[in-house]
Short mmCIF file of C-alpha atoms and ligand atoms in Angstrom, two decimals:
data_model
loop_
_atom_site.label_atom_id
_atom_site.label_comp_id
_atom_site.label_asym_id
_atom_site.label_seq_id
_atom_site.Cartn_x
_atom_site.Cartn_y
_atom_site.Cartn_z
CA MET A 1113 0.00 0.00 0.00
CA ARG A 1114 1.25 3.43 -0.91
CA GLN A 1115 1.58 5.57 2.20
CA SER A 1116 0.52 8.62 0.17
CA HIS A 1117 -2.89 6.90 -0.22
CA LEU A 1118 -3.24 5.94 3.45
CA PHE A 1119 -5.89 8.28 4.82
CA THR A 1120 -4.44 8.21 8.34
CA LYS A 1121 -1.38 10.17 9.38
CA THR A 1122 0.92 9.96 12.35
CA ARG A 1123 0.59 12.59 15.04
CA ARG A 1124 3.03 13.96 17.54
CA ASP A 1125 0.83 13.77 20.62
CA ALA A 1126 -1.78 11.40 21.94
CA PRO A 1127 -5.03 12.82 23.37
CA LYS A 1128 -4.42 14.35 26.81
CA ASP A 1129 -6.89 12.04 28.54
CA GLU A 1130 -5.23 8.91 27.19
CA VAL A 1131 -2.97 7.48 29.90
CA ALA A 1132 -2.27 3.96 28.59
CA LYS A 1133 0.94 3.52 26.60
CA ASN A 1134 -0.67 1.05 24.18
CA ALA A 1135 -3.41 3.51 23.19
CA GLN A 1136 -1.02 6.49 23.08
CA LEU A 1137 1.27 4.74 20.60
CA LEU A 1138 -1.56 3.22 18.55
CA ILE A 1139 -3.35 6.57 18.28
CA ARG A 1140 -0.18 8.49 17.43
CA ALA A 1141 0.73 5.97 14.71
CA GLY A 1142 -2.80 5.99 13.27
CA TYR A 1143 -3.85 2.45 14.19
CA ILE A 1144 -6.90 3.32 16.25
CA HIS A 1145 -9.29 6.18 16.90
CA LYS A 1146 -10.68 6.86 20.35
CA GLU A 1147 -14.47 7.21 20.47
CA MET A 1148 -14.76 7.48 24.27
CA ALA A 1149 -13.12 5.89 27.29
CA GLY A 1150 -12.83 2.16 26.59
CA VAL A 1151 -14.18 2.32 23.03
CA TYR A 1152 -11.96 2.53 19.96
CA SER A 1153 -12.34 2.21 16.19
CA TYR A 1154 -9.71 0.35 14.21
CA LEU A 1155 -8.25 2.24 11.25
CA PRO A 1156 -6.57 0.62 8.20
CA LEU A 1157 -3.29 -0.26 9.96
CA GLY A 1158 -5.08 -1.33 13.15
CA ALA A 1159 -7.63 -3.44 11.29
CA ARG A 1160 -4.78 -5.23 9.51
CA VAL A 1161 -3.07 -6.07 12.82
CA LEU A 1162 -6.33 -7.26 14.35
CA ASP A 1163 -7.01 -9.42 11.26
CA LYS A 1164 -3.62 -11.05 11.65
CA VAL A 1165 -4.10 -11.68 15.37
CA GLU A 1166 -7.50 -13.22 14.58
CA ARG A 1167 -6.03 -15.35 11.80
CA ILE A 1168 -3.43 -16.83 14.18
CA ILE A 1169 -6.11 -17.61 16.75
CA ARG A 1170 -8.42 -19.11 14.11
CA GLU A 1171 -5.63 -21.36 12.79
CA GLU A 1172 -4.78 -22.66 16.25
CA MET A 1173 -8.43 -23.19 17.29
CA ASP A 1174 -9.22 -24.99 14.02
CA ALA A 1175 -6.11 -27.17 14.52
CA ILE A 1176 -7.53 -28.56 17.78
CA GLY A 1177 -10.98 -29.21 16.35
CA GLY A 1178 -12.76 -25.95 17.21
CA GLN A 1179 -15.70 -25.14 14.91
CA GLU A 1180 -16.20 -21.46 14.18
CA ILE A 1181 -19.64 -19.87 14.29
CA ARG A 1182 -20.97 -16.33 14.72
CA MET A 1183 -23.30 -15.78 17.58
CA ALA A 1184 -25.72 -12.95 18.10
CA THR A 1185 -24.44 -10.15 20.33
CA LEU A 1186 -27.96 -8.83 21.07
CA HIS A 1187 -29.30 -11.38 23.54
CA PRO A 1188 -32.82 -12.11 24.79
CA SER A 1189 -33.05 -11.23 28.48
CA GLU A 1190 -34.88 -14.54 29.18
CA ASN A 1191 -31.68 -16.53 28.62
CA TRP A 1192 -29.81 -14.37 31.13
CA LYS A 1193 -32.63 -14.67 33.63
CA LYS A 1194 -32.47 -18.47 33.35
CA THR A 1195 -28.81 -18.54 34.40
CA GLY A 1196 -28.99 -15.81 37.03
CA GLY A 1197 -26.68 -13.58 34.99
CA TRP A 1198 -29.30 -10.86 34.48
CA ASP A 1199 -29.02 -9.83 38.13
CA GLY A 1200 -25.69 -11.47 38.94
CA VAL A 1201 -23.31 -10.05 36.32
CA ASP A 1202 -22.59 -6.43 37.22
CA VAL A 1203 -20.85 -5.56 33.93
CA LEU A 1204 -23.78 -6.71 31.78
CA PHE A 1205 -25.13 -4.00 29.47
CA LYS A 1206 -28.93 -4.10 29.53
CA ILE A 1207 -31.00 -2.49 26.82
CA GLN A 1208 -34.65 -1.60 26.90
CA SER A 1209 -36.49 -1.60 23.59
CA ARG A 1210 -39.23 0.93 22.77
CA THR A 1211 -41.52 -2.12 22.93
CA GLU A 1212 -40.41 -2.45 26.56
CA LYS A 1213 -38.75 -5.77 25.84
CA GLU A 1214 -35.32 -6.11 27.43
CA TYR A 1215 -32.10 -7.32 25.88
CA ALA A 1216 -28.50 -7.88 26.96
CA LEU A 1217 -25.38 -7.07 24.98
CA GLY A 1218 -23.08 -10.09 24.92
CA GLN A 1219 -20.20 -9.95 27.41
CA SER A 1220 -19.82 -13.73 27.18
CA GLU A 1221 -21.95 -16.22 25.25
CA GLU A 1222 -22.80 -19.13 27.56
CA GLU A 1223 -26.43 -18.01 27.44
CA ILE A 1224 -26.44 -18.30 23.64
CA VAL A 1225 -24.12 -21.23 22.94
CA THR A 1226 -25.65 -23.61 25.48
CA PRO A 1227 -29.10 -23.71 23.78
CA ILE A 1228 -27.37 -24.02 20.38
CA ALA A 1229 -25.32 -27.04 21.52
CA GLN A 1230 -28.40 -28.47 23.20
CA GLU A 1231 -30.22 -28.56 19.88
CA TYR A 1232 -27.57 -30.72 18.23
CA ALA A 1233 -25.90 -32.76 21.00
CA SER A 1234 -28.45 -35.23 22.26
CA SER A 1235 -26.25 -38.30 22.61
CA TYR A 1236 -22.80 -39.18 23.95
CA LYS A 1237 -21.94 -39.78 20.28
CA ASP A 1238 -22.27 -36.02 19.68
CA LEU A 1239 -19.69 -35.21 22.38
CA PRO A 1240 -17.21 -33.72 22.85
CA VAL A 1241 -17.87 -30.60 20.83
CA ALA A 1242 -15.95 -27.32 20.80
CA ILE A 1243 -17.56 -24.21 19.30
CA TYR A 1244 -15.95 -20.80 19.03
CA GLN A 1245 -16.40 -17.35 17.59
CA ILE A 1246 -14.33 -14.21 17.16
CA GLY A 1247 -16.30 -11.04 17.62
CA GLN A 1248 -17.32 -7.99 19.63
CA LYS A 1249 -18.11 -8.07 23.34
CA TYR A 1250 -19.48 -5.42 25.67
CA ARG A 1251 -18.84 -4.82 29.36
CA ASP A 1252 -20.18 -1.98 31.46
CA GLU A 1253 -16.83 -1.17 33.08
CA LEU A 1254 -16.78 1.55 35.74
CA ARG A 1255 -13.28 2.59 34.74
CA ALA A 1256 -11.59 2.12 31.39
CA LYS A 1257 -8.11 3.60 31.51
CA SER A 1258 -6.05 0.77 30.03
CA GLY A 1259 -6.43 1.69 26.36
CA ILE A 1260 -7.41 -1.31 24.26
CA MET A 1261 -6.44 -3.68 27.07
CA ARG A 1262 -9.73 -3.20 28.93
CA GLY A 1263 -12.59 -1.80 26.95
CA ARG A 1264 -16.33 -1.33 27.20
CA GLU A 1265 -16.41 -2.73 23.68
CA PHE A 1266 -13.67 -5.14 22.73
CA GLY A 1267 -12.77 -8.06 20.47
CA MET A 1268 -12.64 -11.57 21.80
CA LYS A 1269 -12.31 -15.17 20.77
CA ASP A 1270 -14.53 -17.27 22.99
CA MET A 1271 -14.75 -21.02 22.68
CA TYR A 1272 -17.09 -23.34 24.56
CA SER A 1273 -16.75 -27.10 24.89
CA PHE A 1274 -19.11 -29.82 26.10
CA HIS A 1275 -17.92 -33.16 27.46
CA GLU A 1276 -19.19 -36.47 28.79
CA SER A 1277 -16.89 -36.43 31.79
CA GLN A 1278 -14.58 -34.31 33.93
CA GLU A 1279 -11.66 -36.42 32.63
CA ASP A 1280 -12.52 -35.49 29.07
CA PHE A 1281 -12.70 -31.79 29.96
CA ASP A 1282 -9.28 -32.06 31.66
CA ARG A 1283 -7.85 -33.79 28.57
CA PHE A 1284 -9.20 -31.04 26.30
CA TYR A 1285 -8.03 -28.26 28.62
CA ALA A 1286 -4.46 -29.55 28.23
CA VAL A 1287 -4.87 -29.43 24.43
CA VAL A 1288 -6.24 -25.87 24.51
CA LYS A 1289 -3.45 -24.77 26.85
CA GLU A 1290 -0.82 -25.83 24.30
CA ALA A 1291 -2.75 -24.07 21.51
CA TYR A 1292 -2.86 -20.88 23.60
CA PHE A 1293 0.90 -21.00 24.19
CA LYS A 1294 1.39 -21.34 20.41
CA ILE A 1295 -0.80 -18.27 19.82
CA TYR A 1296 1.15 -16.12 22.31
CA LYS A 1297 4.46 -17.26 20.88
CA ARG A 1298 3.37 -16.38 17.34
CA CYS A 1299 2.37 -12.95 18.70
CA GLY A 1300 5.87 -12.46 20.13
CA LEU A 1301 4.80 -12.89 23.75
CA ASP A 1302 5.96 -15.16 26.51
CA ALA A 1303 2.97 -16.30 28.55
CA LYS A 1304 2.54 -18.18 31.80
CA VAL A 1305 -0.53 -19.96 33.08
CA THR A 1306 -1.86 -19.70 36.57
CA GLU A 1307 -4.66 -21.29 38.51
CA ALA A 1308 -7.13 -18.74 39.77
CA SER A 1309 -10.54 -18.33 41.26
CA GLY A 1310 -13.72 -18.75 39.24
CA GLY A 1311 -14.85 -15.13 39.54
CA ASN A 1312 -18.54 -14.61 38.90
CA PHE A 1313 -18.62 -17.01 35.94
CA SER A 1314 -18.36 -20.30 37.59
CA GLU A 1315 -18.69 -22.45 40.62
CA LYS A 1316 -15.44 -24.20 39.82
CA ILE A 1317 -11.81 -23.59 38.97
CA SER A 1318 -10.33 -21.35 36.30
CA TYR A 1319 -6.93 -20.81 34.69
CA GLU A 1320 -5.44 -17.47 33.64
CA PHE A 1321 -2.82 -16.89 30.96
CA MET A 1322 -0.47 -14.09 31.97
CA VAL A 1323 2.12 -11.95 30.22
CA LEU A 1324 4.58 -10.03 32.39
CA THR A 1325 4.17 -6.27 31.90
CA ASP A 1326 3.97 -3.29 34.22
CA ALA A 1327 0.79 -2.32 32.35
CA GLY A 1328 -0.92 -5.40 33.75
CA GLU A 1329 -3.56 -5.23 36.45
CA ASP A 1330 -2.64 -8.48 38.20
CA ASP A 1331 0.08 -9.28 40.71
CA ILE A 1332 1.56 -12.69 40.16
CA VAL A 1333 4.36 -14.81 41.58
CA TYR A 1334 6.26 -17.17 39.33
CA CYS A 1335 9.16 -19.55 39.38
CA ASP A 1336 12.13 -19.31 36.99
CA ALA A 1337 13.10 -22.92 37.61
CA CYS A 1338 9.74 -24.45 36.65
CA THR A 1339 6.39 -23.38 35.17
CA HIS A 1340 4.72 -22.54 38.48
CA CYS A 1341 2.77 -19.30 38.40
CA ALA A 1342 0.08 -18.04 40.76
CA ASN A 1343 -2.11 -15.02 41.23
CA VAL A 1344 -1.04 -13.31 44.49
CA GLU A 1345 -4.60 -12.42 45.38
CA VAL A 1346 -5.83 -15.99 45.09
CA SER A 1347 -2.85 -18.00 46.28
CA ALA A 1348 -1.49 -15.72 49.04
CA GLN A 1349 2.00 -16.67 47.83
CA LYS A 1350 4.58 -13.87 47.70
CA ALA A 1351 8.06 -13.05 46.37
CA GLY A 1352 10.75 -15.03 48.15
CA ASP A 1353 8.35 -17.83 49.17
CA MET A 1354 9.37 -21.34 48.25
CA CYS A 1355 7.94 -22.62 44.93
CA PRO A 1356 5.43 -25.33 45.86
CA LYS A 1357 6.58 -27.46 42.93
CA CYS A 1358 10.38 -27.25 42.98
CA SER A 1359 11.32 -25.22 46.10
CA ALA A 1360 13.17 -22.45 44.23
CA ALA A 1361 12.44 -18.89 45.41
CA LEU A 1362 9.38 -17.25 43.84
CA ARG A 1363 9.60 -13.90 42.05
CA SER A 1364 6.83 -11.37 41.80
CA ALA A 1365 5.70 -9.25 38.86
CA LYS A 1366 2.85 -7.27 37.37
CA ALA A 1367 1.09 -9.17 34.62
CA ALA A 1368 -1.71 -8.75 32.10
CA GLU A 1369 -4.26 -11.50 31.74
CA VAL A 1370 -4.34 -12.41 28.05
CA GLY A 1371 -6.60 -15.45 28.22
CA ASN A 1372 -8.62 -17.55 30.58
CA VAL A 1373 -10.24 -20.93 30.82
CA PHE A 1374 -13.22 -21.66 33.02
CA ASP A 1375 -14.27 -25.12 34.04
CA LEU A 1376 -17.99 -24.38 34.20
CA GLY A 1377 -19.07 -27.81 35.35
CA GLN A 1378 -22.77 -28.46 34.67
CA LYS A 1379 -24.03 -24.98 35.65
CA TYR A 1380 -25.22 -23.82 32.21
CA PRO A 1381 -26.48 -27.19 30.92
CA LYS A 1382 -28.54 -27.44 34.14
CA ALA A 1383 -29.94 -23.92 33.69
CA PHE A 1384 -31.19 -24.79 30.19
CA GLY A 1385 -32.15 -28.42 30.91
CA PHE A 1386 -29.51 -29.64 28.45
CA LYS A 1387 -29.17 -33.42 28.93
CA TYR A 1388 -27.69 -36.02 26.62
CA LYS A 1389 -28.10 -39.81 26.43
CA THR A 1390 -25.14 -41.62 27.98
CA LYS A 1391 -23.57 -44.88 26.72
CA ASP A 1392 -25.63 -46.93 29.16
CA GLY A 1393 -28.90 -45.31 28.15
CA LYS A 1394 -29.21 -42.86 31.05
CA GLU A 1395 -29.43 -39.08 30.87
CA SER A 1396 -26.75 -36.66 32.06
CA TYR A 1397 -25.78 -33.01 31.90
CA PRO A 1398 -22.54 -32.40 29.96
CA ILE A 1399 -19.48 -30.79 31.57
CA MET A 1400 -18.83 -27.40 29.99
CA GLY A 1401 -15.69 -25.37 29.48
CA CYS A 1402 -15.21 -21.75 28.37
CA TYR A 1403 -11.99 -20.49 26.76
CA GLY A 1404 -11.60 -16.71 26.38
CA LEU A 1405 -8.88 -14.83 24.55
CA GLY A 1406 -9.28 -11.09 24.04
CA THR A 1407 -8.08 -10.15 20.56
CA THR A 1408 -7.92 -6.39 21.12
CA ARG A 1409 -6.43 -6.93 24.58
CA LEU A 1410 -3.77 -9.17 23.04
CA MET A 1411 -2.96 -6.46 20.50
CA GLY A 1412 -2.64 -3.91 23.32
CA THR A 1413 -0.42 -6.22 25.33
CA ILE A 1414 1.89 -6.73 22.34
CA VAL A 1415 2.30 -2.94 22.13
CA GLU A 1416 2.96 -2.61 25.86
CA VAL A 1417 5.63 -5.31 25.80
CA LEU A 1418 7.13 -4.72 22.35
CA SER A 1419 7.71 -0.97 22.10
CA ASP A 1420 10.46 1.53 22.84
CA GLU A 1421 10.72 5.32 23.14
CA LYS A 1422 10.37 5.69 19.36
CA GLY A 1423 7.34 3.52 18.81
CA ILE A 1424 6.09 -0.01 18.29
CA LEU A 1425 8.10 -3.14 17.37
CA TRP A 1426 5.58 -5.55 15.83
CA PRO A 1427 6.48 -9.21 15.59
CA LYS A 1428 6.44 -10.33 11.94
CA GLU A 1429 3.26 -12.41 12.11
CA VAL A 1430 1.06 -9.59 13.40
CA ALA A 1431 2.68 -6.55 11.76
CA PRO A 1432 0.30 -4.61 9.49
CA PHE A 1433 2.81 -5.18 6.69
CA PRO A 1434 5.94 -7.37 6.82
CA VAL A 1435 8.05 -4.68 5.17
CA HIS A 1436 8.23 -0.90 5.04
CA LEU A 1437 9.70 0.34 1.77
CA ILE A 1438 11.02 3.88 2.15
CA SER A 1439 11.96 6.02 -0.79
CA ILE A 1440 14.37 8.85 -0.01
CA ALA A 1441 14.21 10.52 -3.40
CA GLY A 1442 14.59 14.18 -2.47
CA GLY A 1443 13.13 15.18 -5.82
CA ASN A 1444 15.32 12.75 -7.80
CA SER A 1445 12.94 11.03 -10.23
CA VAL A 1446 15.43 8.22 -10.96
CA VAL A 1447 15.29 7.23 -7.29
CA SER A 1448 11.46 7.37 -7.16
CA ALA A 1449 11.23 5.30 -10.34
CA GLU A 1450 13.56 2.71 -8.82
CA ALA A 1451 11.48 2.63 -5.60
CA ASP A 1452 8.29 2.22 -7.67
CA ARG A 1453 9.87 -0.66 -9.54
CA LEU A 1454 10.93 -2.40 -6.31
CA TYR A 1455 7.43 -1.93 -4.86
CA GLU A 1456 5.93 -3.69 -7.88
CA LEU A 1457 8.57 -6.43 -7.68
CA LEU A 1458 7.70 -7.08 -4.02
CA LYS A 1459 4.01 -7.25 -4.96
CA ASP A 1460 4.77 -9.69 -7.78
CA ASN A 1461 6.51 -11.88 -5.22
CA GLY A 1462 3.50 -11.86 -2.92
CA ILE A 1463 5.10 -9.49 -0.38
CA GLU A 1464 2.83 -6.76 0.97
CA ALA A 1465 4.75 -3.59 1.68
CA LEU A 1466 3.81 -0.25 3.11
CA TYR A 1467 5.51 2.00 0.57
CA ASP A 1468 6.49 5.44 1.83
CA ASP A 1469 6.31 7.28 -1.48
CA ARG A 1470 5.40 10.58 0.19
CA ASP A 1471 7.16 13.81 -0.60
CA ALA A 1472 8.63 14.25 2.88
CA ARG A 1473 11.99 14.68 4.56
CA ALA A 1474 14.06 11.56 5.34
CA GLY A 1475 14.01 12.32 9.08
CA GLU A 1476 10.22 12.52 9.10
CA LYS A 1477 9.90 9.27 7.16
CA PHE A 1478 12.23 7.39 9.52
CA ALA A 1479 10.52 8.77 12.63
CA ASP A 1480 7.14 7.69 11.24
CA ALA A 1481 8.52 4.25 10.36
CA ASP A 1482 9.87 3.83 13.90
CA LEU A 1483 6.51 4.83 15.35
CA ILE A 1484 4.49 2.53 13.05
CA GLY A 1485 6.88 -0.30 13.86
CA ILE A 1486 6.96 -2.57 10.79
CA PRO A 1487 9.70 -5.16 11.45
CA SER A 1488 11.70 -5.00 8.17
CA ARG A 1489 12.70 -1.82 6.40
CA ILE A 1490 14.03 -1.28 2.90
CA VAL A 1491 15.51 2.09 1.96
CA ILE A 1492 16.08 3.32 -1.58
CA SER A 1493 18.11 6.50 -2.00
CA GLU A 1494 20.76 8.00 -4.24
CA LYS A 1495 23.33 6.52 -1.89
CA THR A 1496 21.98 2.94 -1.99
CA MET A 1497 21.62 3.15 -5.77
CA SER A 1498 25.23 4.28 -6.17
CA GLU A 1499 26.30 1.37 -3.98
CA GLY A 1500 24.40 -0.96 -6.28
CA GLY A 1501 22.02 -2.61 -3.83
CA VAL A 1502 19.08 -2.30 -1.53
CA GLU A 1503 19.50 -1.22 2.10
CA VAL A 1504 17.71 -3.51 4.51
CA SER A 1505 17.41 -3.08 8.25
CA SER A 1506 15.13 -4.21 11.05
CA ARG A 1507 13.07 -2.11 13.46
CA ASP A 1508 14.57 -3.84 16.47
CA GLY A 1509 17.98 -2.34 15.77
CA GLY A 1510 19.55 -5.20 13.88
CA ALA A 1511 22.41 -4.43 11.51
CA THR A 1512 21.81 -2.62 8.23
CA SER A 1513 22.94 -4.52 5.19
CA LEU A 1514 23.20 -3.84 1.49
CA LEU A 1515 21.62 -6.71 -0.41
CA SER A 1516 20.70 -7.63 -3.95
CA GLU A 1517 17.00 -7.57 -4.81
CA ASN A 1518 16.78 -11.35 -4.91
CA ASP A 1519 18.38 -11.69 -1.49
CA VAL A 1520 15.97 -9.10 -0.09
CA ILE A 1521 12.97 -11.03 -1.35
CA GLU A 1522 14.34 -14.31 0.02
CA ARG A 1523 15.02 -12.69 3.38
CA ILE A 1524 11.56 -11.18 3.75
CA LYS A 1525 9.80 -14.35 2.64
CA ASN A 1526 11.59 -16.47 5.27
ZN1 ZN B 925 9.39 -23.97 40.66
#
């Protein structure tokens, strides 16, 4: 995409009321637009990043047998009254129609997915089943000061599974856990998993996936010698305590929750009278699991963790474009023609580039490129042309090298 055609522009300052680093950088670079506290629109660059995050999640959920659907976000109040959520969930947005009917805006979809599964899973032969969607969610938060990490409207992948037994839920949880770790790794993040309380969702246990960052809202302790990780609030463990698994000393940190799994037991199937026929001809309520992963929150966490004083450092798989082609022509039409040619060559090789073809100073172009944070950068200038190559560098400060066109294409593809 030619940067001269991109309708967004970078800006020097974030809005004064924006305190979260993720939103400050994303607004300044033109990824998002703030509508009000906790509500953002995603502009061309931001929508591309979100698409890529969603694609990674979709691939990993499909790989473990998840089946994607799209559920309604406008919910009948009756379903929420059946489960007790209408009065019990404080963040639920409730809407009154002019016909005086009441609706809820989806903040989670147990109330919708349980009746759907009920319609199709009547026998043990239909279980287990795992259903997911990626879409918008709404929460009536009192405070929303964490940018896109905690919104009143936000993107989320939520999957729900139904099982014959607790053992089968536990088996599937282990599979999902590995898929989640793959997702975080592909997004450039190092996550840990903790056991935590069930919150207001569940009568049983839950697991939280955590990424260490000072922008996080949770205090955790973790062990460097093994995988042990616990929420301080829930476990009452603290820094310096002995790790319960390997007896090394625990460390403490701030962390952001980037995913969670709830073992919901039979709560929702019971609320909707969802029973299936067991192998021995009896009837039973399935065991249900819920697997959340906030897509916009994940994007915000990436920015919090992978940024410096100049801007964002996107990992390759989620960057809006894998390469930023920068033409430093300074009015020299031979240089611009060469940059145009390279842009077309990249396109012909299936490489999407953001092409800075604007008539702007070199310093401004580089500052914008640092802020936008595309991982690989190619510069074409009189100097690189006289040296007979293409200058390639990386946003994370790796060495600059002069390469042939073919080598550049190979390097970006791999
Ligand atoms: Zn340990």
